[in-house]
Each structure stands twice: as C-alpha cells, then as structure tokens.
C-alpha cells in the first residue's frame, strides 16, 4: 500500500499551495516589505497548485486503476486520557476524486485571476488567500479523523471570510463577510456537538475506529432522553453541513458573498467550500444509514433548498447572483440525493457541478470584464459577437447545468431524480416533486440569463446607472463601452473547464455510480435503502441512459423552461412584465428572499442584542453590580452608620444599656417564659 502511495507525495499535495501562500502573503505584501513582484507571486502560487494537481491526478490514477489505498496517522498531536488527537490521511476513491476537483478548479481560478485582478492593489494578497484556501480544503478532504476535518472546516471558513471581505473598504463586502461568518458559526456549533458526541461515546476521533463502533452507537439513547444517540449525532453533523453547504434556512450568506471578487465565487461558492458539507455527509454514511429520521430531515431540507432557492433565481438581474442562486439550488439536489442514501450520486453531482458551475462563474466574470464592470443583465444583449469564446463556453455550461442529455450535468442530475423516485422514505414524494419542478425552474432562469446577455438587441450603452461592484481597475482609458473579449489568461481556463463540463459525466458514471470506485468509502444499507440497487437495475450504459432521457419528464421540463424563457425575453418581452403585475405579491416575496434576511436581522439578531442588552443592564449592572457588589458595601455602610450612634464612648450610655438589657431579660424570663 505505501509503495504505491508514498507519504511524501501525499504531504506535498496540501503543503505545496501552503508554501506558495506563505511566500506570497509574507514577502509579496506590505507586511513583509513587498519583496516579491506580481509576476513572481502569481508564478509561485500557481506552481504550488500545479504541483498539488499533478500529484492529485497521480493519486487518482493509483486509487482508481491500481486499487491503491492509504490510511495512516502521520503525527500524534496529543493524547488526552484515551482520546488521541492526530494528523493523518485517508486516501480512497472519494478523497482522490475530491483532491483532483479542488486542485484543478483552483488551478483554473489562479490562472484566471491574473487577468481578472490585473489592476487591483491587493493582487498579491489575493493570490495568497486563494492558495491558503486550497491548502485548507485539501486538509479537509484528505483527513482520516474528525479533528483534522474540523480544522480544515474552520480554515476554509476563515479564508472565505477574508476573501468575501477582500475589498475591506466596501461596506456591502464587510456586511457580507460578517454575515457569512456568523451564519456558519451557527452551523459549526451543531457540527462540533456532533463530533463531541462521537468522541464521548465512541472514544475516538478516527473515522475507521468510529465507524467500527456504529453498532454500539445504534443501541444507545442520548442520556436523559428517549432519542436515539445516532439520530442526534447525525442531525448535529447535518446542521454543520447546512451552514457550510448553504441549506435552508442557513443559506442566507451565500448570495451576499458575491460581493467578493468573481474568482472566489467560482473557487469557494461553486466548486469547493460549499460542497464540503456534501462531502462530510457522504464520508459519514455509515452513521447516517442508521437513522431514517436524520435521512428524512436531510431530504426535506434539500428539497426545500432545491426548489425555493431556484424560484429566487427567476427574478435576479445581477449576473453573479443568478449563478449564486443556481448554486444554492444544485446544492439542494445533492442534499436530496444524500437523504435518499444515494451518496455516490450526490458526490458524482458534486464533481460534475464543480466544473460547469466554476465555468459559469468565470464566464460571468469574463462578461463583467468585457462589459466594463456592468453586472446587470438587463443592460447587456448581443454580446455573442463581441465575446465568442465566453459565449460558447457559457452556453456549454448552461446546457450542462440544465441537464441536457450527453452533458455531464445530465448524468448526475438525472440520477438524483431517479434515485429519489426509488426511495421509500416518507419525504421522498415531496422531494421528487421538488427536484422535478426544479428542472423547469433551473432551465428557465439559466437561459433567461443566457438570452439576455448573449442574444437580442444590444443594450450595453443604455444603462442609466452602471454599477461597478468590482473594484479592480479594468478601465481602458476611454469611454467606449463596446464589449470586448477577455485576455487569454481568462479564456483558457474557460475552455479547459468547458471540456469536463461536457464529457466527464459520460466517462465516469459507470465507475462512480455502478462500479467499485467508492466501494470502501461509502456505505449503504441496501436492505433498507434500495434506491441505488434499483438504479443499477435500470442502468444499461451511458448512451442508452441519454437516449432514454429524450422521452423522460426531466428532459421535456428542461426543454419547456428554455422555450419559455426564449419566448418571454426574445420574442414577447411584455409577458414577464404582465406576469409581474399580476403576481406582484409573489414577486415582492421573492424580491425580499422570503423575508429570511428581515427575520434574521430584525427578529433573531435584534432579539439576541435585546437579550444581551437586557442581561447586561438588568442582570449585570442592576443585579450583580448594583445589588450584590454595590449593595454589599452600601449595607455595610448603613450598618456601620447605625452602629456608630450606639458606640458613643460615654460610661453612662453603656450603664443605661446594661440596665435596659437586664430589664428585658427579666421580663422575658418572668412574664414570657
């Protein structure tokens, strides 16, 4: 085992981006004296990620073709009682796939950033951040224990905070990164409770050792309750996934995170960080398989996110926010698959989605550059002839997103729909309706954006108030607002991402869903959860699956969505305006994002602040300081003042007191006893 997968090579995968990040962050910024120029900075960071990608690809080959595996502890940090806190790697099919996805997408984003952030003052700092993010994500997916998992989990959260608020002088960016930070802390509280329960009752943080004790955990109840311990553990873990993977109601941070530069939207909020929750649940499949209650919850939350976040994408006019709500919806699809015990289908969609969603985000960034910072799709149109590479790659990404047969998104998305249809859980009916309806919604808003940006009349010179959300200076020194194609450092990543967006699903579905690629990484109790078993019976090859799709409901729903968007926005633009007038209450509901932000800001946040203020002023200032602390010295002062009058120092006063005392004692004994 170790002859095939060498420890040194595996260590180099996360450490190479870390070295690049440290060098760029220390010596390429004001902090270290700006010793490194821009060219050296981006060369070092790109080299680090390139090394990580090459080694990850080699690892994937060894795991997938040669059957190599690796599960060893590299360093013991500390031992507390019998609980070991270690650093180690677990390399199996799931890990190897995630390593390649993270490093490849990160590499494309690094190259893309050269063009996108060209004039930004924080150029070197940005490269340092995205390399640090790559290191954090790799530590998360490569870990063989929950301590290291939690380290990577929090590290990607920290770097996302830095990247969302990259333009720290921009109020909306500051608000967005604080919102992301706080919402993720809510999820992480549940996550660490779940890990704590595993450590308390299993006595280990190691995956293999914990999973070996699942039978013991399944027989226990949470102390003091009748709740199954494993159900509580799984729900707590899933709350962590809800925060990181932006599931309802902890989804509110992701659309606002578009305030950061576009490359991080692709890196963090499309391809990698937001999928960490999906990866974690898949990794914990031996635990989740023990609780149908937890699986039902997962499925319901995923279904709500898939459908209702898709609705919000229908009315967005900011090109990045359309893609952001698409991300939310697709994460809902992955979560639904997890609830149906189709873990391999969920991570399969995670992989295909990473490529085409990164492509769509980077394509959106290319459009923003070409349109001189305009992000409003209402003021675009006809961009196709000015930006042919961006146009064709965005079209391929959109076709993959809506699940067009033979495209990568089709194989994963259609498999999710079929898996949910085969699930026997009580929530499966609602979930199946949600994912089917989501197909139409996704197709509609995706091609609404596509048609408004690339086709129709040119409107780029009619924008009354073009907003410049991206603060980097892509000004061309003139006032010509004619769109232009992006430089090669932007278009090459688009072309390279377009290839897997089209073909990766076709070439990998056999191994990942119906082969043994995940055989020792994912556990499914087929006696109780038969979805994958039934899927295997119905599968007759990638070509047959795609051909059959032309007569299936998802294809015609997607087709209807594309046709509807074309008619409404290309042929008869009066229709959307009429629908808006008729359905104004619904439009207002969508525009206010189901009032979730209002509830969070005005009820939860203000309620928490009011509670804190009440405890501060009422409990701390009034009771503790005013009553106990200040009250004690005031009481002592009052008693002292009274006593002072009794202690006069005159002998006759003391004699009188003695006579009165004797009189009272005699009265007590004679009359009252």
PDB file of N, CA, C and O in Angstrom, residues 612-651:
ATOM      1  N   UNK A 612     -29.090  40.371  25.067  1.00  0.00           N
ATOM      2  CA  UNK A 612     -27.781  40.720  25.595  1.00  0.00           C
ATOM      3  C   UNK A 612     -27.798  42.027  26.357  1.00  0.00           C
ATOM      4  O   UNK A 612     -27.208  42.147  27.447  1.00  0.00           O
ATOM      5  N   UNK A 613     -28.495  43.016  25.777  1.00  0.00           N
ATOM      6  CA  UNK A 613     -28.602  44.309  26.460  1.00  0.00           C
ATOM      7  C   UNK A 613     -29.358  44.171  27.775  1.00  0.00           C
ATOM      8  O   UNK A 613     -28.985  44.762  28.793  1.00  0.00           O
ATOM      9  N   UNK A 614     -30.442  43.367  27.757  1.00  0.00           N
ATOM     10  CA  UNK A 614     -31.214  43.138  28.976  1.00  0.00           C
ATOM     11  C   UNK A 614     -30.392  42.459  30.053  1.00  0.00           C
ATOM     12  O   UNK A 614     -30.433  42.847  31.229  1.00  0.00           O
ATOM     13  N   UNK A 615     -29.635  41.438  29.652  1.00  0.00           N
ATOM     14  CA  UNK A 615     -28.774  40.751  30.609  1.00  0.00           C
ATOM     15  C   UNK A 615     -27.671  41.680  31.128  1.00  0.00           C
ATOM     16  O   UNK A 615     -27.296  41.634  32.293  1.00  0.00           O
ATOM     17  N   UNK A 616     -27.167  42.534  30.243  1.00  0.00           N
ATOM     18  CA  UNK A 616     -26.119  43.469  30.638  1.00  0.00           C
ATOM     19  C   UNK A 616     -26.644  44.512  31.620  1.00  0.00           C
ATOM     20  O   UNK A 616     -26.104  44.667  32.707  1.00  0.00           O
ATOM     21  N   UNK A 617     -27.725  45.176  31.204  1.00  0.00           N
ATOM     22  CA  UNK A 617     -28.248  46.245  32.046  1.00  0.00           C
ATOM     23  C   UNK A 617     -29.032  45.710  33.243  1.00  0.00           C
ATOM     24  O   UNK A 617     -28.918  46.239  34.348  1.00  0.00           O
ATOM     25  N   UNK A 618     -29.871  44.676  33.005  1.00  0.00           N
ATOM     26  CA  UNK A 618     -30.697  44.157  34.079  1.00  0.00           C
ATOM     27  C   UNK A 618     -29.944  43.264  35.041  1.00  0.00           C
ATOM     28  O   UNK A 618     -29.967  43.453  36.270  1.00  0.00           O
ATOM     29  N   UNK A 619     -29.251  42.258  34.484  1.00  0.00           N
ATOM     30  CA  UNK A 619     -28.560  41.289  35.330  1.00  0.00           C
ATOM     31  C   UNK A 619     -27.209  41.803  35.816  1.00  0.00           C
ATOM     32  O   UNK A 619     -26.908  41.789  37.009  1.00  0.00           O
ATOM     33  N   UNK A 620     -26.382  42.267  34.858  1.00  0.00           N
ATOM     34  CA  UNK A 620     -25.018  42.666  35.225  1.00  0.00           C
ATOM     35  C   UNK A 620     -25.004  43.985  36.001  1.00  0.00           C
ATOM     36  O   UNK A 620     -24.512  44.049  37.134  1.00  0.00           O
ATOM     37  N   UNK A 621     -25.538  45.036  35.368  1.00  0.00           N
ATOM     38  CA  UNK A 621     -25.474  46.347  36.011  1.00  0.00           C
ATOM     39  C   UNK A 621     -26.395  46.463  37.231  1.00  0.00           C
ATOM     40  O   UNK A 621     -25.980  46.954  38.274  1.00  0.00           O
ATOM     41  N   UNK A 622     -27.653  46.002  37.103  1.00  0.00           N
ATOM     42  CA  UNK A 622     -28.616  46.192  38.187  1.00  0.00           C
ATOM     43  C   UNK A 622     -28.453  45.175  39.312  1.00  0.00           C
ATOM     44  O   UNK A 622     -28.367  45.538  40.494  1.00  0.00           O
ATOM     45  N   UNK A 623     -28.419  43.876  38.962  1.00  0.00           N
ATOM     46  CA  UNK A 623     -28.399  42.826  39.982  1.00  0.00           C
ATOM     47  C   UNK A 623     -26.988  42.608  40.531  1.00  0.00           C
ATOM     48  O   UNK A 623     -26.748  42.708  41.742  1.00  0.00           O
ATOM     49  N   UNK A 624     -26.038  42.316  39.626  1.00  0.00           N
ATOM     50  CA  UNK A 624     -24.696  41.971  40.095  1.00  0.00           C
ATOM     51  C   UNK A 624     -23.965  43.204  40.615  1.00  0.00           C
ATOM     52  O   UNK A 624     -23.560  43.264  41.783  1.00  0.00           O
ATOM     53  N   UNK A 625     -23.800  44.218  39.715  1.00  0.00           N
ATOM     54  CA  UNK A 625     -23.092  45.421  40.150  1.00  0.00           C
ATOM     55  C   UNK A 625     -23.911  46.226  41.163  1.00  0.00           C
ATOM     56  O   UNK A 625     -23.415  46.585  42.240  1.00  0.00           O
ATOM     57  N   UNK A 626     -25.177  46.504  40.828  1.00  0.00           N
ATOM     58  CA  UNK A 626     -25.992  47.350  41.679  1.00  0.00           C
ATOM     59  C   UNK A 626     -26.443  46.679  42.962  1.00  0.00           C
ATOM     60  O   UNK A 626     -26.437  47.291  44.040  1.00  0.00           O
ATOM     61  N   UNK A 627     -26.862  45.389  42.854  1.00  0.00           N
ATOM     62  CA  UNK A 627     -27.401  44.717  44.029  1.00  0.00           C
ATOM     63  C   UNK A 627     -26.370  44.037  44.891  1.00  0.00           C
ATOM     64  O   UNK A 627     -26.290  44.250  46.108  1.00  0.00           O
ATOM     65  N   UNK A 628     -25.532  43.208  44.254  1.00  0.00           N
ATOM     66  CA  UNK A 628     -24.586  42.393  45.025  1.00  0.00           C
ATOM     67  C   UNK A 628     -23.322  43.181  45.379  1.00  0.00           C
ATOM     68  O   UNK A 628     -22.963  43.326  46.558  1.00  0.00           O
ATOM     69  N   UNK A 629     -22.659  43.694  44.344  1.00  0.00           N
ATOM     70  CA  UNK A 629     -21.392  44.387  44.595  1.00  0.00           C
ATOM     71  C   UNK A 629     -21.620  45.703  45.342  1.00  0.00           C
ATOM     72  O   UNK A 629     -21.150  45.911  46.466  1.00  0.00           O
ATOM     73  N   UNK A 630     -22.365  46.609  44.698  1.00  0.00           N
ATOM     74  CA  UNK A 630     -22.610  47.912  45.329  1.00  0.00           C
ATOM     75  C   UNK A 630     -23.519  47.791  46.554  1.00  0.00           C
ATOM     76  O   UNK A 630     -23.361  48.514  47.539  1.00  0.00           O
ATOM     77  N   UNK A 631     -24.492  46.848  46.497  1.00  0.00           N
ATOM     78  CA  UNK A 631     -25.407  46.669  47.625  1.00  0.00           C
ATOM     79  C   UNK A 631     -24.691  46.199  48.885  1.00  0.00           C
ATOM     80  O   UNK A 631     -25.056  46.590  50.001  1.00  0.00           O
ATOM     81  N   UNK A 632     -23.678  45.360  48.711  1.00  0.00           N
ATOM     82  CA  UNK A 632     -22.964  44.846  49.885  1.00  0.00           C
ATOM     83  C   UNK A 632     -22.232  45.963  50.618  1.00  0.00           C
ATOM     84  O   UNK A 632     -22.309  46.062  51.849  1.00  0.00           O
ATOM     85  N   UNK A 633     -21.518  46.815  49.857  1.00  0.00           N
ATOM     86  CA  UNK A 633     -20.818  47.892  50.568  1.00  0.00           C
ATOM     87  C   UNK A 633     -21.780  48.942  51.118  1.00  0.00           C
ATOM     88  O   UNK A 633     -21.520  49.556  52.163  1.00  0.00           O
ATOM     89  N   UNK A 634     -22.925  49.148  50.417  1.00  0.00           N
ATOM     90  CA  UNK A 634     -23.914  50.080  50.960  1.00  0.00           C
ATOM     91  C   UNK A 634     -24.530  49.538  52.260  1.00  0.00           C
ATOM     92  O   UNK A 634     -24.770  50.285  53.204  1.00  0.00           O
ATOM     93  N   UNK A 635     -24.771  48.223  52.304  1.00  0.00           N
ATOM     94  CA  UNK A 635     -25.311  47.608  53.514  1.00  0.00           C
ATOM     95  C   UNK A 635     -24.324  47.729  54.674  1.00  0.00           C
ATOM     96  O   UNK A 635     -24.695  48.070  55.805  1.00  0.00           O
ATOM     97  N   UNK A 636     -23.075  47.446  54.359  1.00  0.00           N
ATOM     98  CA  UNK A 636     -22.044  47.586  55.382  1.00  0.00           C
ATOM     99  C   UNK A 636     -21.971  49.031  55.885  1.00  0.00           C
ATOM    100  O   UNK A 636     -21.853  49.309  57.082  1.00  0.00           O
ATOM    101  N   UNK A 637     -22.083  49.976  54.954  1.00  0.00           N
ATOM    102  CA  UNK A 637     -22.051  51.382  55.327  1.00  0.00           C
ATOM    103  C   UNK A 637     -23.226  51.764  56.207  1.00  0.00           C
ATOM    104  O   UNK A 637     -23.077  52.511  57.195  1.00  0.00           O
ATOM    105  N   UNK A 638     -24.428  51.235  55.885  1.00  0.00           N
ATOM    106  CA  UNK A 638     -25.620  51.547  56.669  1.00  0.00           C
ATOM    107  C   UNK A 638     -25.523  50.966  58.079  1.00  0.00           C
ATOM    108  O   UNK A 638     -25.847  51.630  59.071  1.00  0.00           O
ATOM    109  N   UNK A 639     -25.078  49.698  58.141  1.00  0.00           N
ATOM    110  CA  UNK A 639     -24.907  49.072  59.457  1.00  0.00           C
ATOM    111  C   UNK A 639     -23.867  49.820  60.271  1.00  0.00           C
ATOM    112  O   UNK A 639     -24.015  50.055  61.476  1.00  0.00           O
ATOM    113  N   UNK A 640     -22.792  50.215  59.609  1.00  0.00           N
ATOM    114  CA  UNK A 640     -21.738  50.964  60.306  1.00  0.00           C
ATOM    115  C   UNK A 640     -22.255  52.295  60.825  1.00  0.00           C
ATOM    116  O   UNK A 640     -21.925  52.725  61.948  1.00  0.00           O
ATOM    117  N   UNK A 641     -23.071  52.986  59.992  1.00  0.00           N
ATOM    118  CA  UNK A 641     -23.622  54.279  60.420  1.00  0.00           C
ATOM    119  C   UNK A 641     -24.514  54.113  61.635  1.00  0.00           C
ATOM    120  O   UNK A 641     -24.486  54.934  62.570  1.00  0.00           O
ATOM    121  N   UNK A 642     -25.309  53.021  61.671  1.00  0.00           N
ATOM    122  CA  UNK A 642     -26.180  52.761  62.809  1.00  0.00           C
ATOM    123  C   UNK A 642     -25.372  52.409  64.043  1.00  0.00           C
ATOM    124  O   UNK A 642     -25.629  52.904  65.159  1.00  0.00           O
ATOM    125  N   UNK A 643     -24.408  51.561  63.845  1.00  0.00           N
ATOM    126  CA  UNK A 643     -23.574  51.137  64.978  1.00  0.00           C
ATOM    127  C   UNK A 643     -22.785  52.306  65.557  1.00  0.00           C
ATOM    128  O   UNK A 643     -22.543  52.376  66.764  1.00  0.00           O
ATOM    129  N   UNK A 644     -22.404  53.206  64.697  1.00  0.00           N
ATOM    130  CA  UNK A 644     -21.635  54.360  65.133  1.00  0.00           C
ATOM    131  C   UNK A 644     -22.389  55.186  66.179  1.00  0.00           C
ATOM    132  O   UNK A 644     -21.793  55.732  67.107  1.00  0.00           O
ATOM    133  N   UNK A 645     -23.711  55.259  66.052  1.00  0.00           N
ATOM    134  CA  UNK A 645     -24.511  56.001  67.017  1.00  0.00           C
ATOM    135  C   UNK A 645     -24.595  55.282  68.367  1.00  0.00           C
ATOM    136  O   UNK A 645     -24.804  55.911  69.400  1.00  0.00           O
ATOM    137  N   UNK A 646     -24.474  53.945  68.324  1.00  0.00           N
ATOM    138  CA  UNK A 646     -24.544  53.182  69.568  1.00  0.00           C
ATOM    139  C   UNK A 646     -23.235  53.237  70.350  1.00  0.00           C
ATOM    140  O   UNK A 646     -23.214  53.100  71.576  1.00  0.00           O
ATOM    141  N   UNK A 647     -22.161  53.384  69.672  1.00  0.00           N
ATOM    142  CA  UNK A 647     -20.847  53.424  70.310  1.00  0.00           C
ATOM    143  C   UNK A 647     -20.422  54.879  70.552  1.00  0.00           C
ATOM    144  O   UNK A 647     -19.623  55.445  69.825  1.00  0.00           O
ATOM    145  N   UNK A 648     -21.011  55.498  71.648  1.00  0.00           N
ATOM    146  CA  UNK A 648     -20.754  56.915  71.947  1.00  0.00           C
ATOM    147  C   UNK A 648     -19.467  57.147  72.741  1.00  0.00           C
ATOM    148  O   UNK A 648     -18.896  58.228  72.675  1.00  0.00           O
ATOM    149  N   UNK A 649     -19.073  56.125  73.530  1.00  0.00           N
ATOM    150  CA  UNK A 649     -17.888  56.282  74.360  1.00  0.00           C
ATOM    151  C   UNK A 649     -18.163  56.818  75.757  1.00  0.00           C
ATOM    152  O   UNK A 649     -17.239  56.914  76.597  1.00  0.00           O
ATOM    153  N   UNK A 650     -19.436  57.188  76.085  1.00  0.00           N
ATOM    154  CA  UNK A 650     -19.789  57.684  77.425  1.00  0.00           C
ATOM    155  C   UNK A 650     -20.199  56.526  78.321  1.00  0.00           C
ATOM    156  O   UNK A 650     -21.008  55.694  77.917  1.00  0.00           O
ATOM    157  N   UNK A 651     -19.683  56.500  79.589  1.00  0.00           N
ATOM    158  CA  UNK A 651     -19.930  55.397  80.500  1.00  0.00           C
ATOM    159  C   UNK A 651     -21.397  55.275  80.860  1.00  0.00           C
ATOM    160  O   UNK A 651     -21.934  54.161  80.933  1.00  0.00           O
TER     161      UNK A 651
END
